[in-house]
Amino acid sequence: MKFCLPFSAGIPVNVKNSFLFQLSLAVLATLLHALAFPNPLLANGLWPAGFIAYLPLFMLVRTAHWRYCAVTGAAYGFLSTVFFNYWLAGFHPLALPLAASIKLVYNAFFFIALRYAARIFPRYAAVLQTLFWVVFEYLQSLGFLGYTYGFAGYTQWRNIPLLQTASLTGVWGVSALVVFPQAWLAGAWAGTPSAIFKPRIPIALYAAILVFCLCRGAFFIPESGEERGDAPVRRIALIQQNDNPWKDSPDAYRQTLVSLIKLSNEALAGEQTENKNERNLSAPALVVWPETAFVPMFYWHIRYRTDHAYYTLVKELSDYLKKQDAFFLIGNDDGRREERDGALVRVDYNAALFFDGGELAGVYRK
Protein backbone atom coordinates (compact mmCIF):
# COMPACT_ATOMS: atom_id res chain seq x y z
CA MET A 1 0.00 0.00 0.00
CA LYS A 2 1.34 3.41 -1.00
CA PHE A 3 0.51 6.84 0.35
CA CYS A 4 1.29 10.10 -1.36
CA LEU A 5 0.03 13.62 -1.11
CA PRO A 6 -2.64 14.63 -3.67
CA PHE A 7 -0.40 17.15 -5.42
CA SER A 8 2.11 14.43 -6.25
CA ALA A 9 -0.38 11.90 -7.59
CA GLY A 10 -0.62 13.50 -11.03
CA ILE A 11 3.13 13.78 -11.59
CA PRO A 12 4.53 10.85 -13.61
CA VAL A 13 7.50 9.04 -12.09
CA ASN A 14 9.70 9.83 -15.09
CA VAL A 15 9.00 13.54 -14.54
CA LYS A 16 9.77 13.32 -10.81
CA ASN A 17 13.07 11.66 -11.63
CA SER A 18 14.06 14.05 -14.42
CA PHE A 19 16.96 16.39 -13.85
CA LEU A 20 14.99 19.40 -15.15
CA PHE A 21 12.22 18.84 -12.62
CA GLN A 22 14.68 18.42 -9.77
CA LEU A 23 16.61 21.50 -10.80
CA SER A 24 13.30 23.38 -10.83
CA LEU A 25 12.71 22.29 -7.23
CA ALA A 26 16.13 23.66 -6.27
CA VAL A 27 15.36 26.99 -7.94
CA LEU A 28 11.94 27.15 -6.24
CA ALA A 29 13.59 26.51 -2.86
CA THR A 30 16.09 29.28 -3.64
CA LEU A 31 13.31 31.80 -4.25
CA LEU A 32 11.31 30.75 -1.18
CA HIS A 33 14.44 30.90 0.99
CA ALA A 34 15.19 34.43 -0.20
CA LEU A 35 11.55 35.43 0.38
CA ALA A 36 11.74 34.26 4.01
CA PHE A 37 14.61 36.69 4.70
CA PRO A 38 14.71 40.49 4.29
CA ASN A 39 14.82 41.20 0.57
CA PRO A 40 14.28 44.08 -1.90
CA LEU A 41 10.58 43.26 -2.15
CA LEU A 42 9.85 42.78 1.56
CA ALA A 43 12.05 44.70 3.99
CA ASN A 44 11.37 42.22 6.83
CA GLY A 45 10.99 39.11 4.73
CA LEU A 46 8.07 36.71 5.09
CA TRP A 47 8.68 34.35 7.99
CA PRO A 48 5.87 31.85 7.12
CA ALA A 49 7.79 31.12 3.92
CA GLY A 50 10.41 29.49 6.12
CA PHE A 51 7.99 26.61 6.77
CA ILE A 52 7.79 25.74 3.06
CA ALA A 53 11.14 27.02 1.78
CA TYR A 54 12.95 23.71 2.31
CA LEU A 55 10.15 21.35 1.28
CA PRO A 56 11.27 21.36 -2.40
CA LEU A 57 14.76 20.35 -1.29
CA PHE A 58 13.53 17.36 0.69
CA MET A 59 11.27 16.42 -2.23
CA LEU A 60 14.32 16.57 -4.48
CA VAL A 61 16.56 14.32 -2.40
CA ARG A 62 13.76 11.77 -2.02
CA THR A 63 13.69 11.01 -5.75
CA ALA A 64 16.95 12.22 -7.32
CA HIS A 65 19.96 10.10 -8.22
CA TRP A 66 22.97 10.92 -6.07
CA ARG A 67 24.69 12.61 -9.02
CA TYR A 68 21.66 14.85 -9.53
CA CYS A 69 21.65 15.54 -5.78
CA ALA A 70 25.25 16.75 -6.01
CA VAL A 71 24.58 19.01 -9.00
CA THR A 72 21.29 20.46 -7.74
CA GLY A 73 22.74 20.84 -4.26
CA ALA A 74 25.63 22.82 -5.70
CA ALA A 75 23.17 24.94 -7.71
CA TYR A 76 21.06 25.60 -4.63
CA GLY A 77 24.07 26.46 -2.49
CA PHE A 78 25.34 28.96 -5.04
CA LEU A 79 22.02 30.52 -6.07
CA SER A 80 20.51 30.76 -2.59
CA THR A 81 23.62 32.54 -1.31
CA VAL A 82 23.51 35.00 -4.22
CA PHE A 83 19.80 35.69 -3.76
CA PHE A 84 19.68 36.28 0.01
CA ASN A 85 23.24 37.58 0.42
CA TYR A 86 23.07 40.02 -2.49
CA TRP A 87 24.20 42.85 -0.18
CA LEU A 88 27.66 41.27 0.08
CA ALA A 89 28.35 42.63 -3.40
CA GLY A 90 28.55 46.11 -1.89
CA PHE A 91 30.95 44.97 0.81
CA HIS A 92 33.73 43.72 -1.46
CA PRO A 93 33.80 42.57 -5.12
CA LEU A 94 34.99 39.09 -4.13
CA ALA A 95 32.79 38.62 -1.06
CA LEU A 96 29.64 37.38 -2.80
CA PRO A 97 31.22 35.02 -5.37
CA LEU A 98 33.54 33.59 -2.72
CA ALA A 99 30.72 32.97 -0.22
CA ALA A 100 28.52 31.46 -2.95
CA SER A 101 31.31 29.18 -4.15
CA ILE A 102 31.91 27.87 -0.63
CA LYS A 103 28.20 27.13 -0.18
CA LEU A 104 28.21 25.43 -3.58
CA VAL A 105 30.72 22.85 -2.36
CA TYR A 106 29.10 22.43 1.05
CA ASN A 107 25.61 21.77 -0.31
CA ALA A 108 26.75 19.37 -3.03
CA PHE A 109 27.89 16.93 -0.35
CA PHE A 110 25.05 17.79 2.02
CA PHE A 111 22.32 16.89 -0.50
CA ILE A 112 23.95 13.49 -1.02
CA ALA A 113 23.93 12.93 2.75
CA LEU A 114 20.22 13.86 2.94
CA ARG A 115 19.46 11.42 0.13
CA TYR A 116 21.15 8.47 1.80
CA ALA A 117 19.58 9.31 5.15
CA ALA A 118 16.19 8.65 3.52
CA ARG A 119 17.39 5.56 1.66
CA ILE A 120 19.09 3.80 4.57
CA PHE A 121 16.54 4.67 7.29
CA PRO A 122 13.25 5.28 5.42
CA ARG A 123 10.93 4.98 8.43
CA TYR A 124 12.80 7.62 10.43
CA ALA A 125 14.13 9.61 7.50
CA ALA A 126 12.51 12.88 8.60
CA VAL A 127 14.10 12.64 12.06
CA LEU A 128 17.52 11.78 10.65
CA GLN A 129 17.37 14.44 7.93
CA THR A 130 16.44 17.06 10.53
CA LEU A 131 19.37 15.97 12.67
CA PHE A 132 21.67 16.15 9.62
CA TRP A 133 20.34 19.62 8.87
CA VAL A 134 21.04 20.95 12.36
CA VAL A 135 24.52 19.39 12.44
CA PHE A 136 25.25 20.83 9.00
CA GLU A 137 24.28 24.31 10.15
CA TYR A 138 26.36 23.93 13.29
CA LEU A 139 29.45 22.86 11.33
CA GLN A 140 29.04 25.88 9.07
CA SER A 141 29.28 28.13 12.11
CA LEU A 142 32.76 26.90 13.05
CA GLY A 143 36.24 28.00 12.07
CA PHE A 144 37.58 30.77 9.91
CA LEU A 145 34.83 30.29 7.30
CA GLY A 146 32.07 30.22 9.92
CA TYR A 147 29.06 32.11 8.56
CA THR A 148 25.65 31.67 10.14
CA TYR A 149 23.43 34.08 8.22
CA GLY A 150 20.80 32.19 6.28
CA PHE A 151 20.19 29.33 8.71
CA ALA A 152 16.64 27.97 8.75
CA GLY A 153 16.00 29.21 12.29
CA TYR A 154 16.75 32.80 11.33
CA THR A 155 13.75 32.86 8.99
CA GLN A 156 11.64 33.14 12.17
CA TRP A 157 13.19 36.35 13.47
CA ARG A 158 9.78 38.06 13.23
CA ASN A 159 7.91 35.10 14.75
CA ILE A 160 8.43 36.26 18.33
CA PRO A 161 6.74 33.36 20.19
CA LEU A 162 8.67 30.67 18.32
CA LEU A 163 11.88 32.68 18.41
CA GLN A 164 11.97 32.42 22.21
CA THR A 165 12.97 28.78 21.75
CA ALA A 166 16.47 30.07 21.01
CA SER A 167 16.85 31.00 24.70
CA LEU A 168 16.80 27.26 25.44
CA THR A 169 18.43 25.69 22.39
CA GLY A 170 20.08 28.43 20.40
CA VAL A 171 19.15 28.83 16.75
CA TRP A 172 19.52 25.07 16.28
CA GLY A 173 16.26 24.29 18.06
CA VAL A 174 14.36 26.81 15.96
CA SER A 175 15.89 25.34 12.80
CA ALA A 176 14.76 21.86 13.83
CA LEU A 177 11.18 23.05 14.40
CA VAL A 178 11.14 24.68 10.97
CA VAL A 179 12.74 21.81 9.07
CA PHE A 180 11.17 18.64 10.51
CA PRO A 181 7.61 19.01 9.12
CA GLN A 182 9.01 19.74 5.67
CA ALA A 183 11.20 16.64 5.74
CA TRP A 184 8.19 14.58 6.84
CA LEU A 185 5.90 15.96 4.13
CA ALA A 186 8.52 15.23 1.49
CA GLY A 187 8.37 11.56 2.48
CA ALA A 188 4.63 11.55 1.92
CA TRP A 189 5.07 13.36 -1.40
CA ALA A 190 7.54 10.75 -2.63
CA GLY A 191 4.99 8.00 -2.14
CA THR A 192 6.70 6.43 0.86
CA PRO A 193 4.83 3.35 2.13
CA SER A 194 2.09 4.12 4.59
CA ALA A 195 4.47 2.96 7.31
CA ILE A 196 5.52 6.61 7.37
CA PHE A 197 2.66 7.10 9.82
CA LYS A 198 3.60 4.19 12.07
CA PRO A 199 6.46 5.81 13.98
CA ARG A 200 3.96 8.08 15.72
CA ILE A 201 6.34 8.99 18.56
CA PRO A 202 8.48 11.46 16.51
CA ILE A 203 5.37 13.13 15.08
CA ALA A 204 3.62 13.38 18.44
CA LEU A 205 6.81 14.57 20.10
CA TYR A 206 7.29 17.28 17.47
CA ALA A 207 3.70 18.48 17.92
CA ALA A 208 4.10 18.58 21.70
CA ILE A 209 7.39 20.48 21.51
CA LEU A 210 5.98 22.96 18.99
CA VAL A 211 2.92 23.66 21.17
CA PHE A 212 5.13 24.05 24.25
CA CYS A 213 7.48 26.47 22.48
CA LEU A 214 4.65 28.58 21.08
CA CYS A 215 2.85 28.74 24.44
CA ARG A 216 6.05 29.55 26.28
CA GLY A 217 6.86 32.32 23.85
CA ALA A 218 3.34 33.73 23.76
CA PHE A 219 2.40 33.64 27.45
CA PHE A 220 5.53 33.42 29.56
CA ILE A 221 7.99 35.72 27.77
CA PRO A 222 7.36 39.50 28.00
CA GLU A 223 6.80 41.29 24.73
CA SER A 224 9.71 43.09 23.14
CA GLY A 225 10.34 46.39 24.91
CA GLU A 226 8.31 45.45 27.99
CA GLU A 227 10.00 45.99 31.36
CA ARG A 228 10.58 42.71 33.16
CA GLY A 229 9.52 43.11 36.77
CA ASP A 230 11.68 45.55 38.69
CA ALA A 231 14.71 45.13 36.41
CA PRO A 232 16.38 48.47 35.60
CA VAL A 233 16.01 49.93 32.14
CA ARG A 234 18.92 51.54 30.32
CA ARG A 235 19.18 53.14 26.92
CA ILE A 236 21.66 51.89 24.32
CA ALA A 237 22.98 53.93 21.41
CA LEU A 238 23.86 52.07 18.20
CA ILE A 239 26.23 54.14 16.08
CA GLN A 240 26.53 53.59 12.32
CA GLN A 241 28.91 55.87 10.48
CA ASN A 242 28.86 55.98 6.69
CA ASP A 243 32.56 55.54 5.89
CA ASN A 244 34.49 53.13 3.72
CA PRO A 245 36.56 50.78 5.96
CA TRP A 246 38.68 49.71 2.99
CA LYS A 247 40.42 53.10 2.76
CA ASP A 248 43.77 52.20 4.27
CA SER A 249 45.43 55.38 5.51
CA PRO A 250 45.73 57.31 8.80
CA ASP A 251 43.88 60.28 7.28
CA ALA A 252 40.92 58.10 6.27
CA TYR A 253 40.81 56.45 9.68
CA ARG A 254 40.92 59.85 11.37
CA GLN A 255 37.88 60.98 9.37
CA THR A 256 36.07 57.84 10.49
CA LEU A 257 37.01 58.46 14.12
CA VAL A 258 35.79 62.05 13.92
CA SER A 259 32.49 60.82 12.48
CA LEU A 260 32.09 58.15 15.18
CA ILE A 261 32.82 60.61 17.99
CA LYS A 262 30.44 63.18 16.56
CA LEU A 263 27.58 60.68 16.30
CA SER A 264 28.33 59.31 19.77
CA ASN A 265 28.28 62.79 21.28
CA GLU A 266 24.92 63.48 19.67
CA ALA A 267 23.54 60.24 21.14
CA LEU A 268 25.01 60.97 24.56
CA ALA A 269 23.53 64.45 24.75
CA GLY A 270 20.57 63.66 27.00
CA GLU A 271 18.70 65.85 29.42
CA GLN A 272 20.90 67.40 32.08
CA THR A 273 20.51 66.22 35.67
CA GLU A 274 20.55 68.59 38.65
CA ASN A 275 23.16 66.52 40.47
CA LYS A 276 26.36 66.41 38.43
CA ASN A 277 27.42 63.21 40.18
CA GLU A 278 24.18 61.44 39.29
CA ARG A 279 24.17 59.27 36.17
CA ASN A 280 22.07 60.82 33.43
CA LEU A 281 19.38 58.18 32.85
CA SER A 282 18.08 59.95 29.76
CA ALA A 283 21.42 59.44 28.05
CA PRO A 284 22.57 56.02 26.80
CA ALA A 285 24.36 53.83 29.31
CA LEU A 286 26.06 51.91 26.51
CA VAL A 287 27.34 53.10 23.12
CA VAL A 288 27.96 50.44 20.46
CA TRP A 289 30.18 50.94 17.42
CA PRO A 290 29.89 48.32 14.64
CA GLU A 291 32.35 45.72 13.43
CA THR A 292 35.71 47.24 12.36
CA ALA A 293 34.24 50.69 12.97
CA PHE A 294 37.67 51.83 14.11
CA VAL A 295 40.33 49.98 12.11
CA PRO A 296 43.67 50.72 13.87
CA MET A 297 44.26 48.01 16.49
CA PHE A 298 43.63 49.55 19.89
CA TYR A 299 45.53 47.12 22.10
CA TRP A 300 48.44 46.65 19.68
CA HIS A 301 49.23 50.32 19.22
CA ILE A 302 48.72 51.18 22.89
CA ARG A 303 50.92 48.28 23.96
CA TYR A 304 53.64 48.10 21.29
CA ARG A 305 53.54 51.50 19.52
CA THR A 306 55.00 50.20 16.26
CA ASP A 307 53.48 52.99 14.14
CA HIS A 308 53.42 56.58 15.42
CA ALA A 309 50.53 57.73 13.17
CA TYR A 310 48.29 54.88 14.25
CA TYR A 311 49.33 55.22 17.90
CA THR A 312 48.29 58.88 17.76
CA LEU A 313 44.84 57.87 16.51
CA VAL A 314 44.44 55.18 19.15
CA LYS A 315 45.58 57.59 21.85
CA GLU A 316 43.00 60.10 20.65
CA LEU A 317 40.28 57.46 20.96
CA SER A 318 41.56 56.43 24.39
CA ASP A 319 41.52 60.03 25.65
CA TYR A 320 37.96 60.46 24.38
CA LEU A 321 36.72 57.28 26.08
CA LYS A 322 38.25 58.27 29.42
CA LYS A 323 36.03 61.35 29.48
CA GLN A 324 32.81 59.39 29.01
CA ASP A 325 30.48 58.06 31.69
CA ALA A 326 28.86 55.55 29.34
CA PHE A 327 30.25 52.12 28.54
CA PHE A 328 31.51 51.62 24.98
CA LEU A 329 31.46 48.43 22.90
CA ILE A 330 33.66 48.89 19.83
CA GLY A 331 34.35 46.63 16.86
CA ASN A 332 38.11 46.43 16.34
CA ASP A 333 40.94 44.09 15.37
CA ASP A 334 42.64 42.76 18.48
CA GLY A 335 46.33 42.34 17.70
CA ARG A 336 48.55 40.48 20.17
CA ARG A 337 52.06 39.07 20.24
CA GLU A 338 51.78 35.34 20.83
CA GLU A 339 54.22 32.47 20.75
CA ARG A 340 53.77 30.27 17.70
CA ASP A 341 56.28 27.51 16.88
CA GLY A 342 58.77 28.95 19.33
CA ALA A 343 58.65 32.49 17.96
CA LEU A 344 56.73 35.62 18.92
CA VAL A 345 54.45 36.67 16.08
CA ARG A 346 51.57 39.11 15.72
CA VAL A 347 48.17 37.43 15.74
CA ASP A 348 45.08 39.41 14.74
CA TYR A 349 41.56 38.67 15.95
CA ASN A 350 38.33 40.24 14.71
CA ALA A 351 36.97 41.35 18.05
CA ALA A 352 34.61 43.50 20.09
CA LEU A 353 36.26 45.59 22.81
CA PHE A 354 34.37 46.67 25.94
CA PHE A 355 35.46 49.90 27.63
CA ASP A 356 34.57 51.08 31.12
CA GLY A 357 35.79 54.59 31.90
CA GLY A 358 38.24 54.39 29.03
CA GLU A 359 39.79 51.18 30.34
CA LEU A 360 39.71 48.02 28.20
CA ALA A 361 37.58 45.86 30.48
CA GLY A 362 36.77 42.93 28.19
CA VAL A 363 37.47 41.41 24.78
CA TYR A 364 35.32 39.06 22.71
CA ARG A 365 37.08 37.49 19.74
CA LYS A 366 34.98 36.38 16.79
XYZ file of C-alpha atoms in Angstrom:
366
model
C 0.000 0.000 0.000
C 1.341 3.413 -0.998
C 0.511 6.837 0.351
C 1.293 10.096 -1.365
C 0.027 13.622 -1.113
C -2.635 14.627 -3.665
C -0.400 17.154 -5.424
C 2.114 14.427 -6.251
C -0.377 11.905 -7.588
C -0.624 13.501 -11.033
C 3.132 13.776 -11.590
C 4.534 10.854 -13.605
C 7.499 9.040 -12.087
C 9.699 9.828 -15.087
C 9.001 13.544 -14.538
C 9.772 13.315 -10.815
C 13.070 11.659 -11.630
C 14.056 14.054 -14.418
C 16.958 16.395 -13.851
C 14.994 19.395 -15.154
C 12.217 18.840 -12.616
C 14.678 18.418 -9.773
C 16.612 21.500 -10.795
C 13.299 23.384 -10.832
C 12.708 22.289 -7.233
C 16.125 23.658 -6.273
C 15.363 26.991 -7.944
C 11.942 27.148 -6.241
C 13.592 26.511 -2.863
C 16.086 29.276 -3.644
C 13.311 31.804 -4.247
C 11.311 30.754 -1.176
C 14.438 30.898 0.994
C 15.190 34.431 -0.200
C 11.555 35.428 0.379
C 11.739 34.264 4.011
C 14.607 36.692 4.698
C 14.706 40.485 4.293
C 14.819 41.200 0.573
C 14.283 44.081 -1.897
C 10.575 43.259 -2.153
C 9.851 42.777 1.559
C 12.053 44.697 3.992
C 11.370 42.224 6.826
C 10.986 39.110 4.726
C 8.065 36.709 5.091
C 8.680 34.346 7.992
C 5.868 31.850 7.119
C 7.792 31.123 3.916
C 10.407 29.489 6.121
C 7.992 26.612 6.766
C 7.789 25.743 3.062
C 11.143 27.017 1.784
C 12.954 23.705 2.305
C 10.151 21.353 1.275
C 11.275 21.356 -2.404
C 14.763 20.349 -1.293
C 13.529 17.359 0.693
C 11.275 16.423 -2.228
C 14.319 16.570 -4.484
C 16.563 14.319 -2.400
C 13.755 11.767 -2.016
C 13.689 11.010 -5.749
C 16.946 12.224 -7.318
C 19.960 10.105 -8.221
C 22.968 10.920 -6.075
C 24.691 12.607 -9.019
C 21.656 14.851 -9.527
C 21.653 15.542 -5.781
C 25.246 16.754 -6.012
C 24.580 19.011 -8.997
C 21.286 20.461 -7.743
C 22.743 20.835 -4.261
C 25.629 22.820 -5.702
C 23.173 24.940 -7.715
C 21.059 25.603 -4.627
C 24.070 26.461 -2.494
C 25.338 28.959 -5.044
C 22.016 30.522 -6.075
C 20.510 30.762 -2.588
C 23.621 32.543 -1.313
C 23.513 35.005 -4.216
C 19.795 35.692 -3.757
C 19.681 36.283 0.005
C 23.240 37.579 0.421
C 23.070 40.024 -2.489
C 24.196 42.847 -0.180
C 27.660 41.272 0.078
C 28.353 42.627 -3.398
C 28.552 46.108 -1.894
C 30.951 44.974 0.814
C 33.735 43.723 -1.459
C 33.798 42.570 -5.123
C 34.995 39.089 -4.134
C 32.791 38.618 -1.057
C 29.642 37.377 -2.802
C 31.224 35.020 -5.366
C 33.542 33.593 -2.716
C 30.724 32.971 -0.220
C 28.519 31.464 -2.953
C 31.309 29.176 -4.150
C 31.915 27.873 -0.634
C 28.200 27.131 -0.177
C 28.210 25.425 -3.582
C 30.722 22.849 -2.364
C 29.101 22.427 1.048
C 25.615 21.772 -0.313
C 26.748 19.368 -3.031
C 27.895 16.933 -0.347
C 25.048 17.790 2.016
C 22.322 16.886 -0.500
C 23.952 13.490 -1.022
C 23.931 12.931 2.746
C 20.224 13.858 2.936
C 19.461 11.418 0.135
C 21.155 8.475 1.804
C 19.576 9.309 5.145
C 16.192 8.655 3.522
C 17.392 5.564 1.663
C 19.087 3.803 4.566
C 16.540 4.669 7.291
C 13.246 5.275 5.425
C 10.933 4.981 8.429
C 12.805 7.617 10.435
C 14.126 9.607 7.496
C 12.509 12.880 8.603
C 14.098 12.636 12.060
C 17.519 11.782 10.652
C 17.369 14.438 7.935
C 16.438 17.055 10.530
C 19.373 15.967 12.668
C 21.666 16.148 9.617
C 20.343 19.624 8.865
C 21.045 20.947 12.362
C 24.517 19.390 12.444
C 25.246 20.827 8.996
C 24.277 24.311 10.149
C 26.361 23.933 13.294
C 29.449 22.860 11.334
C 29.043 25.877 9.065
C 29.275 28.126 12.112
C 32.763 26.904 13.046
C 36.236 27.996 12.074
C 37.580 30.766 9.905
C 34.830 30.288 7.297
C 32.068 30.217 9.917
C 29.063 32.107 8.556
C 25.646 31.670 10.144
C 23.432 34.083 8.218
C 20.798 32.185 6.276
C 20.187 29.332 8.711
C 16.644 27.968 8.747
C 15.999 29.207 12.288
C 16.755 32.797 11.328
C 13.751 32.861 8.993
C 11.644 33.141 12.165
C 13.189 36.350 13.466
C 9.779 38.060 13.228
C 7.915 35.100 14.751
C 8.426 36.264 18.335
C 6.735 33.356 20.192
C 8.667 30.672 18.323
C 11.878 32.682 18.408
C 11.965 32.419 22.215
C 12.972 28.781 21.750
C 16.466 30.073 21.012
C 16.848 31.004 24.696
C 16.800 27.260 25.436
C 18.425 25.687 22.385
C 20.079 28.429 20.395
C 19.153 28.832 16.747
C 19.518 25.066 16.280
C 16.261 24.290 18.057
C 14.364 26.812 15.955
C 15.887 25.340 12.799
C 14.762 21.859 13.827
C 11.179 23.054 14.405
C 11.145 24.682 10.971
C 12.744 21.809 9.067
C 11.166 18.641 10.515
C 7.610 19.011 9.116
C 9.012 19.741 5.666
C 11.204 16.639 5.737
C 8.194 14.575 6.840
C 5.900 15.964 4.133
C 8.520 15.232 1.486
C 8.374 11.561 2.478
C 4.635 11.546 1.924
C 5.074 13.358 -1.399
C 7.542 10.749 -2.629
C 4.986 8.001 -2.139
C 6.701 6.431 0.855
C 4.832 3.347 2.132
C 2.086 4.124 4.593
C 4.473 2.964 7.314
C 5.524 6.610 7.372
C 2.661 7.102 9.816
C 3.597 4.187 12.068
C 6.461 5.812 13.983
C 3.964 8.077 15.723
C 6.336 8.987 18.556
C 8.479 11.464 16.510
C 5.365 13.135 15.075
C 3.624 13.380 18.440
C 6.814 14.566 20.096
C 7.285 17.278 17.475
C 3.705 18.481 17.920
C 4.097 18.580 21.703
C 7.393 20.478 21.506
C 5.980 22.962 18.993
C 2.921 23.664 21.170
C 5.130 24.048 24.247
C 7.478 26.473 22.483
C 4.652 28.579 21.085
C 2.845 28.743 24.438
C 6.046 29.551 26.280
C 6.855 32.320 23.846
C 3.341 33.729 23.762
C 2.403 33.637 27.446
C 5.530 33.424 29.560
C 7.994 35.722 27.767
C 7.356 39.497 28.001
C 6.801 41.287 24.732
C 9.714 43.087 23.143
C 10.335 46.386 24.907
C 8.314 45.454 27.993
C 10.001 45.985 31.358
C 10.581 42.712 33.162
C 9.516 43.114 36.775
C 11.677 45.546 38.694
C 14.706 45.130 36.408
C 16.379 48.473 35.604
C 16.008 49.928 32.139
C 18.917 51.540 30.323
C 19.185 53.145 26.924
C 21.658 51.888 24.324
C 22.984 53.934 21.405
C 23.863 52.067 18.202
C 26.229 54.137 16.080
C 26.531 53.593 12.323
C 28.907 55.868 10.483
C 28.860 55.984 6.687
C 32.556 55.544 5.890
C 34.487 53.132 3.716
C 36.564 50.783 5.961
C 38.682 49.710 2.987
C 40.416 53.103 2.760
C 43.771 52.200 4.273
C 45.426 55.377 5.514
C 45.734 57.310 8.799
C 43.882 60.276 7.285
C 40.920 58.104 6.265
C 40.805 56.454 9.679
C 40.920 59.850 11.371
C 37.878 60.983 9.374
C 36.066 57.837 10.489
C 37.006 58.460 14.121
C 35.786 62.053 13.917
C 32.485 60.822 12.481
C 32.089 58.148 15.183
C 32.823 60.606 17.990
C 30.443 63.184 16.557
C 27.579 60.677 16.295
C 28.332 59.312 19.769
C 28.281 62.788 21.284
C 24.920 63.481 19.674
C 23.539 60.243 21.138
C 25.008 60.966 24.561
C 23.528 64.452 24.746
C 20.569 63.659 27.000
C 18.697 65.855 29.421
C 20.903 67.397 32.080
C 20.513 66.224 35.671
C 20.551 68.593 38.646
C 23.156 66.519 40.466
C 26.360 66.411 38.426
C 27.417 63.206 40.185
C 24.180 61.436 39.295
C 24.173 59.271 36.172
C 22.070 60.823 33.430
C 19.384 58.183 32.853
C 18.076 59.947 29.758
C 21.424 59.439 28.050
C 22.568 56.022 26.797
C 24.356 53.833 29.308
C 26.059 51.909 26.509
C 27.340 53.095 23.120
C 27.955 50.445 20.455
C 30.183 50.940 17.423
C 29.889 48.324 14.635
C 32.353 45.717 13.433
C 35.705 47.238 12.356
C 34.244 50.685 12.970
C 37.672 51.830 14.110
C 40.328 49.980 12.110
C 43.670 50.721 13.867
C 44.255 48.009 16.486
C 43.626 49.551 19.892
C 45.534 47.120 22.103
C 48.440 46.649 19.682
C 49.228 50.316 19.218
C 48.715 51.185 22.891
C 50.921 48.278 23.961
C 53.637 48.103 21.295
C 53.540 51.503 19.515
C 54.999 50.198 16.260
C 53.475 52.987 14.142
C 53.417 56.585 15.417
C 50.526 57.731 13.173
C 48.295 54.875 14.250
C 49.331 55.221 17.897
C 48.293 58.880 17.762
C 44.844 57.866 16.507
C 44.441 55.181 19.149
C 45.581 57.587 21.850
C 43.000 60.098 20.653
C 40.280 57.456 20.962
C 41.556 56.433 24.389
C 41.520 60.029 25.653
C 37.965 60.455 24.383
C 36.724 57.276 26.084
C 38.250 58.272 29.425
C 36.029 61.348 29.476
C 32.806 59.386 29.010
C 30.478 58.064 31.694
C 28.856 55.548 29.338
C 30.252 52.124 28.544
C 31.514 51.620 24.983
C 31.458 48.433 22.900
C 33.657 48.888 19.832
C 34.355 46.625 16.861
C 38.114 46.434 16.339
C 40.944 44.095 15.372
C 42.640 42.756 18.479
C 46.327 42.338 17.696
C 48.551 40.478 20.173
C 52.055 39.068 20.238
C 51.778 35.343 20.827
C 54.216 32.473 20.745
C 53.774 30.275 17.699
C 56.283 27.511 16.885
C 58.775 28.949 19.329
C 58.652 32.494 17.961
C 56.733 35.617 18.916
C 54.452 36.665 16.081
C 51.570 39.106 15.717
C 48.175 37.427 15.744
C 45.084 39.410 14.739
C 41.557 38.671 15.953
C 38.334 40.239 14.710
C 36.972 41.353 18.054
C 34.609 43.495 20.094
C 36.258 45.593 22.807
C 34.372 46.670 25.939
C 35.458 49.904 27.630
C 34.566 51.080 31.116
C 35.789 54.592 31.903
C 38.236 54.392 29.033
C 39.793 51.177 30.342
C 39.710 48.025 28.201
C 37.577 45.856 30.481
C 36.774 42.934 28.187
C 37.469 41.415 24.782
C 35.316 39.063 22.712
C 37.085 37.494 19.736
C 34.977 36.379 16.794
